[in-house]
Short mmCIF file of C-alpha atoms in Angstrom, two decimals:
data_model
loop_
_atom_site.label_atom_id
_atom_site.label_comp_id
_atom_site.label_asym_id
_atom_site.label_seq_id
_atom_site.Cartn_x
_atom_site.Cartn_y
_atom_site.Cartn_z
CA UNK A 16 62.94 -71.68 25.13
CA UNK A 17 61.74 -68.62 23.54
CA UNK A 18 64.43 -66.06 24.57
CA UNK A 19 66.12 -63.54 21.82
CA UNK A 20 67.99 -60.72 21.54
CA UNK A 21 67.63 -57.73 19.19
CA UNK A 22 69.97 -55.01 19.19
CA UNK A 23 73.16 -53.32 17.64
CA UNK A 24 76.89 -53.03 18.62
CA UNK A 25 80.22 -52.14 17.67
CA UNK A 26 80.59 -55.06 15.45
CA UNK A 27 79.10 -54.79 12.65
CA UNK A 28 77.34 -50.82 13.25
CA UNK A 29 79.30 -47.57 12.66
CA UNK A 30 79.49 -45.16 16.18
CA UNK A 31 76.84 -42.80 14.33
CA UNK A 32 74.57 -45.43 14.16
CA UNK A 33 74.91 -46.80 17.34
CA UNK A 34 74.54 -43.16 19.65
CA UNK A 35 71.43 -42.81 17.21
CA UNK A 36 69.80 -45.53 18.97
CA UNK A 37 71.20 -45.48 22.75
CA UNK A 38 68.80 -45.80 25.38
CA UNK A 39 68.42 -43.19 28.67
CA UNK A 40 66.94 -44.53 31.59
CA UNK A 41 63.43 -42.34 31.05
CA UNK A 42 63.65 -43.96 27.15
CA UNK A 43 64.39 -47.30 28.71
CA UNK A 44 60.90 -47.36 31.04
CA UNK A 45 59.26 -46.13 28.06
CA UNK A 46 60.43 -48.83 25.61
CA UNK A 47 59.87 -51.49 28.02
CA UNK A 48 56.35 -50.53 28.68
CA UNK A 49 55.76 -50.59 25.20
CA UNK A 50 57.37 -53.72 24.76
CA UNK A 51 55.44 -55.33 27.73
CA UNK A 52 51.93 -53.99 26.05
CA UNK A 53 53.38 -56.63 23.08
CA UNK A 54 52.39 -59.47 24.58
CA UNK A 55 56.14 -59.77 25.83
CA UNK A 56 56.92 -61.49 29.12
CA UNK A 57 59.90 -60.28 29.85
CA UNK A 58 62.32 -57.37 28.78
CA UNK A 59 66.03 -56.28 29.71
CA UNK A 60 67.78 -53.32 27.57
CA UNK A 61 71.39 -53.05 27.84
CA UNK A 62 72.72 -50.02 26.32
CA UNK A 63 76.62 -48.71 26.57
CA UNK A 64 78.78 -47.26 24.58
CA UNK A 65 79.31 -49.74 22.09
CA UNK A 66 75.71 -51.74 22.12
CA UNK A 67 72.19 -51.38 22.19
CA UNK A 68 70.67 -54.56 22.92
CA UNK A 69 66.89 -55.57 23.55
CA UNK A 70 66.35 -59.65 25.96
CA UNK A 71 63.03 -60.64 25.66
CA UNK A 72 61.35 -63.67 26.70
CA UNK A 73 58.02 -64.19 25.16
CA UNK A 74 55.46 -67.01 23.17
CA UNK A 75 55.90 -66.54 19.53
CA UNK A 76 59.65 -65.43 19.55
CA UNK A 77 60.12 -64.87 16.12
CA UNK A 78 57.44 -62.89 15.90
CA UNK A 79 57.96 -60.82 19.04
CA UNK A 80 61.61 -60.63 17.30
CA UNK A 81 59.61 -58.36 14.53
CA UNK A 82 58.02 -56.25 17.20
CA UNK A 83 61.30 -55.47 18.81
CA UNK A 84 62.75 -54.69 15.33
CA UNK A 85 59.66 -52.45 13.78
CA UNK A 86 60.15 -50.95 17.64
CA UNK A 87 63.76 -49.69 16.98
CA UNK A 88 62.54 -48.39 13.54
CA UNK A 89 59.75 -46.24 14.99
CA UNK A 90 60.63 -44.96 18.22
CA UNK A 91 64.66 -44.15 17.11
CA UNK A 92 62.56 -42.81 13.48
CA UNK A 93 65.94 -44.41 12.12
CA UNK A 94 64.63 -46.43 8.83
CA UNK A 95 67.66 -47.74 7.97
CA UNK A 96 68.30 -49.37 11.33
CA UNK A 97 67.14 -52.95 10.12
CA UNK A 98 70.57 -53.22 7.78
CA UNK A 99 72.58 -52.97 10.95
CA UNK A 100 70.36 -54.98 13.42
CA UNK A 101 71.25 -58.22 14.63
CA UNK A 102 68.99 -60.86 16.30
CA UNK A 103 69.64 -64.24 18.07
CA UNK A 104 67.25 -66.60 19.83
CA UNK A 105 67.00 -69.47 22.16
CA UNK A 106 70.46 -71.04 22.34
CA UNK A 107 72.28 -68.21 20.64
CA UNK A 108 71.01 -65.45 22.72
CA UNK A 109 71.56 -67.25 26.17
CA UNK A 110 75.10 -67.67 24.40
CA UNK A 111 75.81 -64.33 23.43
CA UNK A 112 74.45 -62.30 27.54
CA UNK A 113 76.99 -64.98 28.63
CA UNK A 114 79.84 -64.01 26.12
CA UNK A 115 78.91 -59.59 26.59
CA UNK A 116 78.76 -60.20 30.70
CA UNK A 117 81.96 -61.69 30.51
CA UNK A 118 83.57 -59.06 28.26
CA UNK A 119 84.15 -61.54 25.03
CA UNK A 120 82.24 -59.74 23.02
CA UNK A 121 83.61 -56.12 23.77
CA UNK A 122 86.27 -54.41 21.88
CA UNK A 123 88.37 -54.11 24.81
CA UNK A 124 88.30 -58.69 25.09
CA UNK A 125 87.56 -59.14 28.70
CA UNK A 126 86.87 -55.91 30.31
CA UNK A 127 85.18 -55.36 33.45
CA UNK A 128 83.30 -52.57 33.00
CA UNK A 129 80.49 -54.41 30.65
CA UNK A 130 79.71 -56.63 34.07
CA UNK A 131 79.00 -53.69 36.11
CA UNK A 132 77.21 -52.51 32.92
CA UNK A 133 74.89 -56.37 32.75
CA UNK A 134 74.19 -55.97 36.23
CA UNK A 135 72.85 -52.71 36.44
CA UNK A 136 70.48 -53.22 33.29
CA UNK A 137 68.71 -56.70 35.15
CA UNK A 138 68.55 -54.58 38.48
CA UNK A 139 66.96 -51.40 36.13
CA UNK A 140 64.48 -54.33 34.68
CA UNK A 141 63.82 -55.69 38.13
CA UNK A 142 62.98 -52.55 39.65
CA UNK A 143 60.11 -51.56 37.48
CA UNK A 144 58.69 -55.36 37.20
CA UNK A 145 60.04 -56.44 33.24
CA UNK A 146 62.79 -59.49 34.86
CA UNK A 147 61.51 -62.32 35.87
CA UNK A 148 62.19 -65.78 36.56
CA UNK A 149 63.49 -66.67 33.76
CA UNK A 150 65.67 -63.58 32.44
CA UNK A 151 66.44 -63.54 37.10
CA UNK A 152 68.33 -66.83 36.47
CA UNK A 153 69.51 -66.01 33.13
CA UNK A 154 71.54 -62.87 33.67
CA UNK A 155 72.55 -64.22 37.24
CA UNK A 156 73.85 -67.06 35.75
CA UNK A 157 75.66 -65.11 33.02
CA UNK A 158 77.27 -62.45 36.23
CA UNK A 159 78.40 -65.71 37.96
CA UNK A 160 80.14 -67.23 34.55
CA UNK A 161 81.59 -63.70 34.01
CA UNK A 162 83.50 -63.78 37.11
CA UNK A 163 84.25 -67.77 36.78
CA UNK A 164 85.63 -66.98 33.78
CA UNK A 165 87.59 -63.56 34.85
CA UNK A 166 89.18 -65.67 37.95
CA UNK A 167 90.22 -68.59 35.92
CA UNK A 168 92.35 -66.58 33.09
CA UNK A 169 92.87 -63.77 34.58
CA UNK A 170 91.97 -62.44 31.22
CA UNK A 171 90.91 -58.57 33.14
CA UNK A 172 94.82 -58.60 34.20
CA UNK A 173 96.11 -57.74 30.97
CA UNK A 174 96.44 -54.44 30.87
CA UNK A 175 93.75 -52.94 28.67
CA UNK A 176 90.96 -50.92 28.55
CA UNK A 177 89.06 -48.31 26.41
CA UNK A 178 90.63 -45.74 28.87
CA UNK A 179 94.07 -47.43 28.44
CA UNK A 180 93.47 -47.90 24.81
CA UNK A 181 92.74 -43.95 24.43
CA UNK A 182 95.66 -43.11 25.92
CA UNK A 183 98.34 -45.64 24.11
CA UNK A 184 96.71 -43.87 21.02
CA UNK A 185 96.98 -40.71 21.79
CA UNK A 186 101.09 -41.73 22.81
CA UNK A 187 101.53 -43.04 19.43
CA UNK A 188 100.13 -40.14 17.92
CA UNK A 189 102.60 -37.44 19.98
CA UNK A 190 105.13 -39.77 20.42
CA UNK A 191 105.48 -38.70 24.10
CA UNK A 192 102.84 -38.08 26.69
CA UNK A 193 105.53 -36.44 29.09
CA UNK A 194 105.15 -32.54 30.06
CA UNK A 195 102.15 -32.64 28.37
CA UNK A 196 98.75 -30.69 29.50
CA UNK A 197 95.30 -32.29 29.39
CA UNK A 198 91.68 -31.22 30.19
CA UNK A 199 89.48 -34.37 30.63
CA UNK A 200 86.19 -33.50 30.50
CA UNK A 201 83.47 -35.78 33.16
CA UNK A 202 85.03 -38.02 36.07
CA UNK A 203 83.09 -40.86 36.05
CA UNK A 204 85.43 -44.72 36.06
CA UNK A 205 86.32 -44.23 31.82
CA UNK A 206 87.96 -41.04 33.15
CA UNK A 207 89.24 -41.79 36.07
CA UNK A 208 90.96 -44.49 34.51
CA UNK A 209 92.22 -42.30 31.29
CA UNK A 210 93.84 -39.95 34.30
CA UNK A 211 95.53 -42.92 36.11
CA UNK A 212 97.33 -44.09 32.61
CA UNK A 213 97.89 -40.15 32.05
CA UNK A 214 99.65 -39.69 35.38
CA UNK A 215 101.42 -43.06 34.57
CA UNK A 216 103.01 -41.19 31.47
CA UNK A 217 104.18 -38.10 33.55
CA UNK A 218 102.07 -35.88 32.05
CA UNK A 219 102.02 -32.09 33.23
CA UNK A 220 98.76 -30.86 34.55
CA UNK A 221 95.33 -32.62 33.98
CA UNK A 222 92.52 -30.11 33.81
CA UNK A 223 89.15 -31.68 34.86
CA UNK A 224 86.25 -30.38 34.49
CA UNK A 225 82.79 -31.87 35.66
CA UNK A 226 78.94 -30.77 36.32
CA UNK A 227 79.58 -31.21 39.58
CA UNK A 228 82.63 -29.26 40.79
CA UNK A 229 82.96 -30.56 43.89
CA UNK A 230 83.53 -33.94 43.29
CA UNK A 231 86.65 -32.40 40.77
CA UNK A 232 87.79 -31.38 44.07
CA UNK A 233 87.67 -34.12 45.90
CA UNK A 234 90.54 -35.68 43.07
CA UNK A 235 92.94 -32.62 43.69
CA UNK A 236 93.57 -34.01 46.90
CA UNK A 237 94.62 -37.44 45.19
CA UNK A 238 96.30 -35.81 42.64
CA UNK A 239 99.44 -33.33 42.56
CA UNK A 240 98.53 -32.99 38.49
CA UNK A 241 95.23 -32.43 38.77
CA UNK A 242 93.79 -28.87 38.43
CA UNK A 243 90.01 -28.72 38.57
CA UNK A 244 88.04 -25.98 36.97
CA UNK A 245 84.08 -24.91 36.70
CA UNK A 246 82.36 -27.34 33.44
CA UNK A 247 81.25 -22.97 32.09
CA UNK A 248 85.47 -22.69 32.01
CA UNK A 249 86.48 -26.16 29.93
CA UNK A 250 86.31 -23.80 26.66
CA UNK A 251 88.91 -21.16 28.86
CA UNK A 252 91.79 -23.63 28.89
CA UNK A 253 91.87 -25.37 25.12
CA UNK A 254 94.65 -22.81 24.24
CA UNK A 255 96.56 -24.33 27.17
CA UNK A 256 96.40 -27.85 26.61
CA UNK A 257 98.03 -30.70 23.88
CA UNK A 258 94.97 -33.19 24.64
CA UNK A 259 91.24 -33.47 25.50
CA UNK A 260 89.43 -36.60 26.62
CA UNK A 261 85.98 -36.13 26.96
CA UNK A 262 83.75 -39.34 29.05
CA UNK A 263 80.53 -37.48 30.14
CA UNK A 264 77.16 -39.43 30.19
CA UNK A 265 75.76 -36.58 29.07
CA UNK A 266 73.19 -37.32 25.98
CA UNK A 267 74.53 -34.38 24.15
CA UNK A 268 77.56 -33.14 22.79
CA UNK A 269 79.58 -31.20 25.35
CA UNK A 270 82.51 -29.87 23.32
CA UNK A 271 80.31 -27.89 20.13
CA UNK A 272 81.65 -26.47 17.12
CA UNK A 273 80.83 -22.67 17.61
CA UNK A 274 81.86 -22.03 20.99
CA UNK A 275 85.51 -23.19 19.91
CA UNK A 276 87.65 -20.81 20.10
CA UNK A 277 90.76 -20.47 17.25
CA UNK A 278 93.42 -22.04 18.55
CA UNK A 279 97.70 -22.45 17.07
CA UNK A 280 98.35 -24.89 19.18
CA UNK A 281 97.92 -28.62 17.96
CA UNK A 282 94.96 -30.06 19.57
CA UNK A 283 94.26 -34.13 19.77
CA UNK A 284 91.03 -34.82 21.33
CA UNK A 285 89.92 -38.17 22.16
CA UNK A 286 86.13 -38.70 22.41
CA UNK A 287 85.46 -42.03 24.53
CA UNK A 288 81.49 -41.56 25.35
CA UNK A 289 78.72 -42.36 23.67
CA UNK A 290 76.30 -40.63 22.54
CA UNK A 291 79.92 -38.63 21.34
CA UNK A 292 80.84 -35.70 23.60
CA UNK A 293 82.99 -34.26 20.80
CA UNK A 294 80.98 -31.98 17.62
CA UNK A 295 82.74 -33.78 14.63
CA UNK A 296 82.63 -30.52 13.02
CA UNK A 297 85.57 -29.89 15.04
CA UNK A 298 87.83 -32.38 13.09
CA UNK A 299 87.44 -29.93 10.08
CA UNK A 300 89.06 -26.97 11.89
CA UNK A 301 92.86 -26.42 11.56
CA UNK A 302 95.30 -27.75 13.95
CA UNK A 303 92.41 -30.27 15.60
CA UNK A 304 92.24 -33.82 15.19
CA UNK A 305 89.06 -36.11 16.64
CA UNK A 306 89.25 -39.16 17.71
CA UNK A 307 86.59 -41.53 18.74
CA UNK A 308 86.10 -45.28 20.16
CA UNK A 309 85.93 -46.91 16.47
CA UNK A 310 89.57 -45.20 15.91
CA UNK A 311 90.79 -47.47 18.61
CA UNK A 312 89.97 -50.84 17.27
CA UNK A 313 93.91 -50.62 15.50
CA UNK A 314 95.64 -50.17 18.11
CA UNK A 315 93.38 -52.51 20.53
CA UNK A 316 93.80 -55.76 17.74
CA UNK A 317 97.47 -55.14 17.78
CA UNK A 318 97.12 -55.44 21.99
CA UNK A 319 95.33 -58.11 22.61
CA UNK A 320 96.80 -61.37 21.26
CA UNK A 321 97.10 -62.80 24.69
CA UNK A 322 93.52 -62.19 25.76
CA UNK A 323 92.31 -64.07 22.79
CA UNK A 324 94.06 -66.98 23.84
CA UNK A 325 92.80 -66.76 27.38
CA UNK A 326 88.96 -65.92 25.79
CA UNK A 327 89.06 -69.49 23.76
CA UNK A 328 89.40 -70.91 27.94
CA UNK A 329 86.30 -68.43 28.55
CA UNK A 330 84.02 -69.73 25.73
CA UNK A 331 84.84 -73.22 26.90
CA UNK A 332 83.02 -72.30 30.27
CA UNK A 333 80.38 -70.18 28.14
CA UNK A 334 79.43 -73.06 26.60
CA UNK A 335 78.84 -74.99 29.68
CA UNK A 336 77.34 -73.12 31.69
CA UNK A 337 74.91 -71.94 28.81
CA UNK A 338 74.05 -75.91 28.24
CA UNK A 339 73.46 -75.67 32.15
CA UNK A 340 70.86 -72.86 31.90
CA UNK A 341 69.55 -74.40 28.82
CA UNK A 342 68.70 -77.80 30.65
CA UNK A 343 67.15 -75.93 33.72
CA UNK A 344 64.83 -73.70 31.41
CA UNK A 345 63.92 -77.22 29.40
CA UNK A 346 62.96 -78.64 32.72
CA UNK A 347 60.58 -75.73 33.86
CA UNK A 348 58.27 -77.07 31.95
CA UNK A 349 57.41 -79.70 34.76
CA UNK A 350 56.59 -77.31 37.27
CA UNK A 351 53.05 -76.72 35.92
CA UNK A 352 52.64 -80.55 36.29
CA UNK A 353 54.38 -80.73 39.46
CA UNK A 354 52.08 -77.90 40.82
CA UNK A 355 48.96 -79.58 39.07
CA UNK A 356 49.97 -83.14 41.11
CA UNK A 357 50.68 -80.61 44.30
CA UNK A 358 47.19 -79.06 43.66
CA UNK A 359 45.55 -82.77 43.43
CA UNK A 360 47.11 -84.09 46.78
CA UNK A 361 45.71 -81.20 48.16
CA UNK A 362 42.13 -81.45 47.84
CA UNK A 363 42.54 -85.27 48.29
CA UNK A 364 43.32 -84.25 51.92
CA UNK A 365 41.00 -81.58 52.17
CA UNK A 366 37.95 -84.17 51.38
CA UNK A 367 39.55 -87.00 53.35
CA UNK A 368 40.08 -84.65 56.12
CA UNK A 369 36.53 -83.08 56.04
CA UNK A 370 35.30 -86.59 55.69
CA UNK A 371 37.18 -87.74 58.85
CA UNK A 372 36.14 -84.75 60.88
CA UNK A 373 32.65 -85.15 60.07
CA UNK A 374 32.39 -89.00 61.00
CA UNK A 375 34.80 -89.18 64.35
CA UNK A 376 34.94 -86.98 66.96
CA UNK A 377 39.00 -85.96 67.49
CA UNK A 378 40.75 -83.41 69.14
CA UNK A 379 42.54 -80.35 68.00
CA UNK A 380 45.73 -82.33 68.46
CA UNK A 381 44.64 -85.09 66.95
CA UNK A 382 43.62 -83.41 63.70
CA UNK A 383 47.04 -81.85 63.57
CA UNK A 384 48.36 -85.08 63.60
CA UNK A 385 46.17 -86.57 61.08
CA UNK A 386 46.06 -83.72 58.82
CA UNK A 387 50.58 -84.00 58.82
CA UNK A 388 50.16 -87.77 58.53
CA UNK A 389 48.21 -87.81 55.41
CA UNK A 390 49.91 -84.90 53.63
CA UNK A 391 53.24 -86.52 54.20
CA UNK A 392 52.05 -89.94 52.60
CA UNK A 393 50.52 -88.04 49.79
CA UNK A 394 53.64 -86.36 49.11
CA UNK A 395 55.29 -89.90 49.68
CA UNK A 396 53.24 -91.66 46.57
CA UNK A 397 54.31 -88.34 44.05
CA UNK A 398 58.24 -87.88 45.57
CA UNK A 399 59.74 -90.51 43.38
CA UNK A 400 57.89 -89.85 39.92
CA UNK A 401 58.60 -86.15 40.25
CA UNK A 402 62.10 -86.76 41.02
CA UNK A 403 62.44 -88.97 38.23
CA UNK A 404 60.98 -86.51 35.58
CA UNK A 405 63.44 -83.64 36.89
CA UNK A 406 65.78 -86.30 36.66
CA UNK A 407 65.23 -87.18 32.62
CA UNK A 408 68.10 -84.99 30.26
CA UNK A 409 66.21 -86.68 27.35
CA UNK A 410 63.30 -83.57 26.18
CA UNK A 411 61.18 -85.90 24.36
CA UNK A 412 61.16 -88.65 26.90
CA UNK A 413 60.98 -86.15 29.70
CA UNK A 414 58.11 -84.61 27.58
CA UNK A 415 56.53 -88.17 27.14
CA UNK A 416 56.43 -89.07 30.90
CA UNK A 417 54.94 -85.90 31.42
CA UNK A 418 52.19 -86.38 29.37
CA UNK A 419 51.31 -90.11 31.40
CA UNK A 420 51.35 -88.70 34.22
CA UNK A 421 48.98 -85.76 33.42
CA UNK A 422 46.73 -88.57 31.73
CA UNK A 423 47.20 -91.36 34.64
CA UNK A 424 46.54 -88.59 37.48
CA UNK A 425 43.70 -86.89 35.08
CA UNK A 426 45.64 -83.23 35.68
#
């Protein structure tokens, strides 16, 4: 099969480790480059806020495996990444796209927000030429089990999210959300969401403030609470609000430790990006408590009871489907012969053809004719014995008739 995975995520890595090693889209066409130098066929990097993950497809997997690893160490210059690196191949890494695409494998079980995530790595790897055939069907595959999966348990209906999540949290931790003021920092879906839930709990005013002001602008007119302000002014209002949520992309923090002013006010910030938003120098000052995703896990195991049960229904289908793509990859290995036996028909005609043409005299017309008649009873002897091999679940007998057939057919 020789597919694997290398990567880290929120299961077993700590948040500073993982925004250590998170991938921009200028480091992505760099490391896939690299990767593709490696003798690698085919590369897809999926990097969010909770994993960085390397799909390759290449000869040699376990050894390519190594590449990919001594390639985290050197171009993150992190050398204690290997104690936190995880690595699956052949059956376990088709397994685990399918389980991440369909939000199984996510702290929030069955999100949505991973598939959008999925899909736009395999359309990043398309567009620059590292997804191919194989990793085209494999992460297709995985999209379409993702929303077969979704459809039959409704697992995404239960009402959770990281956004959602953040804000239960942050309810627990004040007790009451109502009258409250917020400034959410960055307005892309995380905090859009984290505003919906907000509004939901009747809070006060929602300050948001974003690069791009106009598009802060453009949620006033959704939103009675909403009060947008210039990203220079998101320092101006701390001493006015109870909570911050910060979900930039930015790859930097944008909330830092010395342009915070004193404040006497508690503050309870909730950082929800990765790389973090939030300084964590700021937890040290008085009145100020941090919070990031790995504070959430609590709350989320307590929440999520019900999606486990629907997620065993998921894994079911993962399994299936995964057995599905396993059986078409295991039978791509007879389309070299069935190209080889194409090939052979081929210049059978051509020389029957040339002989033909050179010993009667026929028109155009005719050598149409002649030319479809003996291509179609070609195709006619080879039909049935491809069929048949495509047709074979058994590897080594499938792997047996293709070796009498390259022998009988001298291919």
């Amino acid at each position: 099969m020789n597919i694997g995975v290398v990567g880290v995520n929120h299961n077993i890595t700590p948040i500073e480790i993982r925004e250590s090693v998170s991938f921009t889209d200028t480091k992505k066409i760099e490391a896939i480059n690299y990767l593709l130098d490696k003798e690698i066929n085919e590369v897809i990097i999926l990097s969010t806020c909770n994993r960085s993950e390397i799909y390759i497809q290449a000869e040699d997997i376990e050894e390519k495996i190594e590449v990919v690893k001594e390639f985290y160490e050197d171009f993150f210059n992190r050398e204690n990444i290997r104690e936190f690196l995880f690595e699956k191949v052949n059956n376990q890494a088709v397994n685990h796209i399918f389980t991440v695409a369909s939000g199984l494998d996510s702290i929030v079980l069955g999100e949505d927000q991973i598939l959008g995530q999925v899909k736009d790595a395999h359309e990043f790897a398309m567009n620059i030429g590292s997804s191919k055939k194989i990793f085209n069907k494999l992460f297709r595959e995985a999209v379409t089990t993702s929303k077969e999966i979704k459809n039959t348990t409704k697992i995404s209906q239960q009402p959770l999210s990281i956004s959602y999540i953040g804000v239960k949290f942050l309810k627990e931790k004040l007790h009451t959300l109502e009258n409250k003021n917020v400034l959410v920092i960055g307005i892309g879906k995380m905090s859009t969401l984290a505003m919906n839930h907000l509004i939901e709990e009747k809070v006060n005013s929602i300050y948001v403030a974003n690069r791009s002001y106009g598009k802060c602008d453009e949620l006033q007119k959704k939103y009675n609470q909403i009060i947008p302000i210039k990203y220079e002014e998101r320092y101006s209002v701390l001493n006015d609000v109870d909570i911050v949520i910060s979900a930039t992309a930015s790859p930097h923090v944008v909330v830092k430790y010395e342009d915070m002013p004193l404040t006497n006010n508690k503050l309870y910030m909730m950082d929800i990006a990765l790389p973090r938003d939030i300084d964590t120098k700021i937890n040290d000052m008085d009145n100020i408590e941090v919070y990031d995703i790995d504070d959430l896990k609590t709350i989320q195991n307590k929440n999520d009871k019900k999606r486990k049960e629907l997620a065993s229904i998921g894994h079911k289908i993962i399994e299936e489907k995964s057995n599905e793509f396993t059986e078409w990859l295991d039978s791509m290995v007879i389309d070299s012969t069935i190209q080889s036996l194409n090939t052979k028909c081929f210049e059978i005609r051509d020389d029957t053809l040339n002989y033909i043409f050179n010993k009667v005299e026929v028109s155009a017309k005719e050598k149409i004719i002649i030319d479809k008649m003996i291509t179609s009873a070609l195709k006619r002897l080879i039909r049935e014995p491809i069929i048949n091999m495509k047709q074979v679940k058994d590897k080594g007998k499938r792997e047996e008739y293709i070796k009498v057939v390259e022998e009988l057919f001298d291919i």
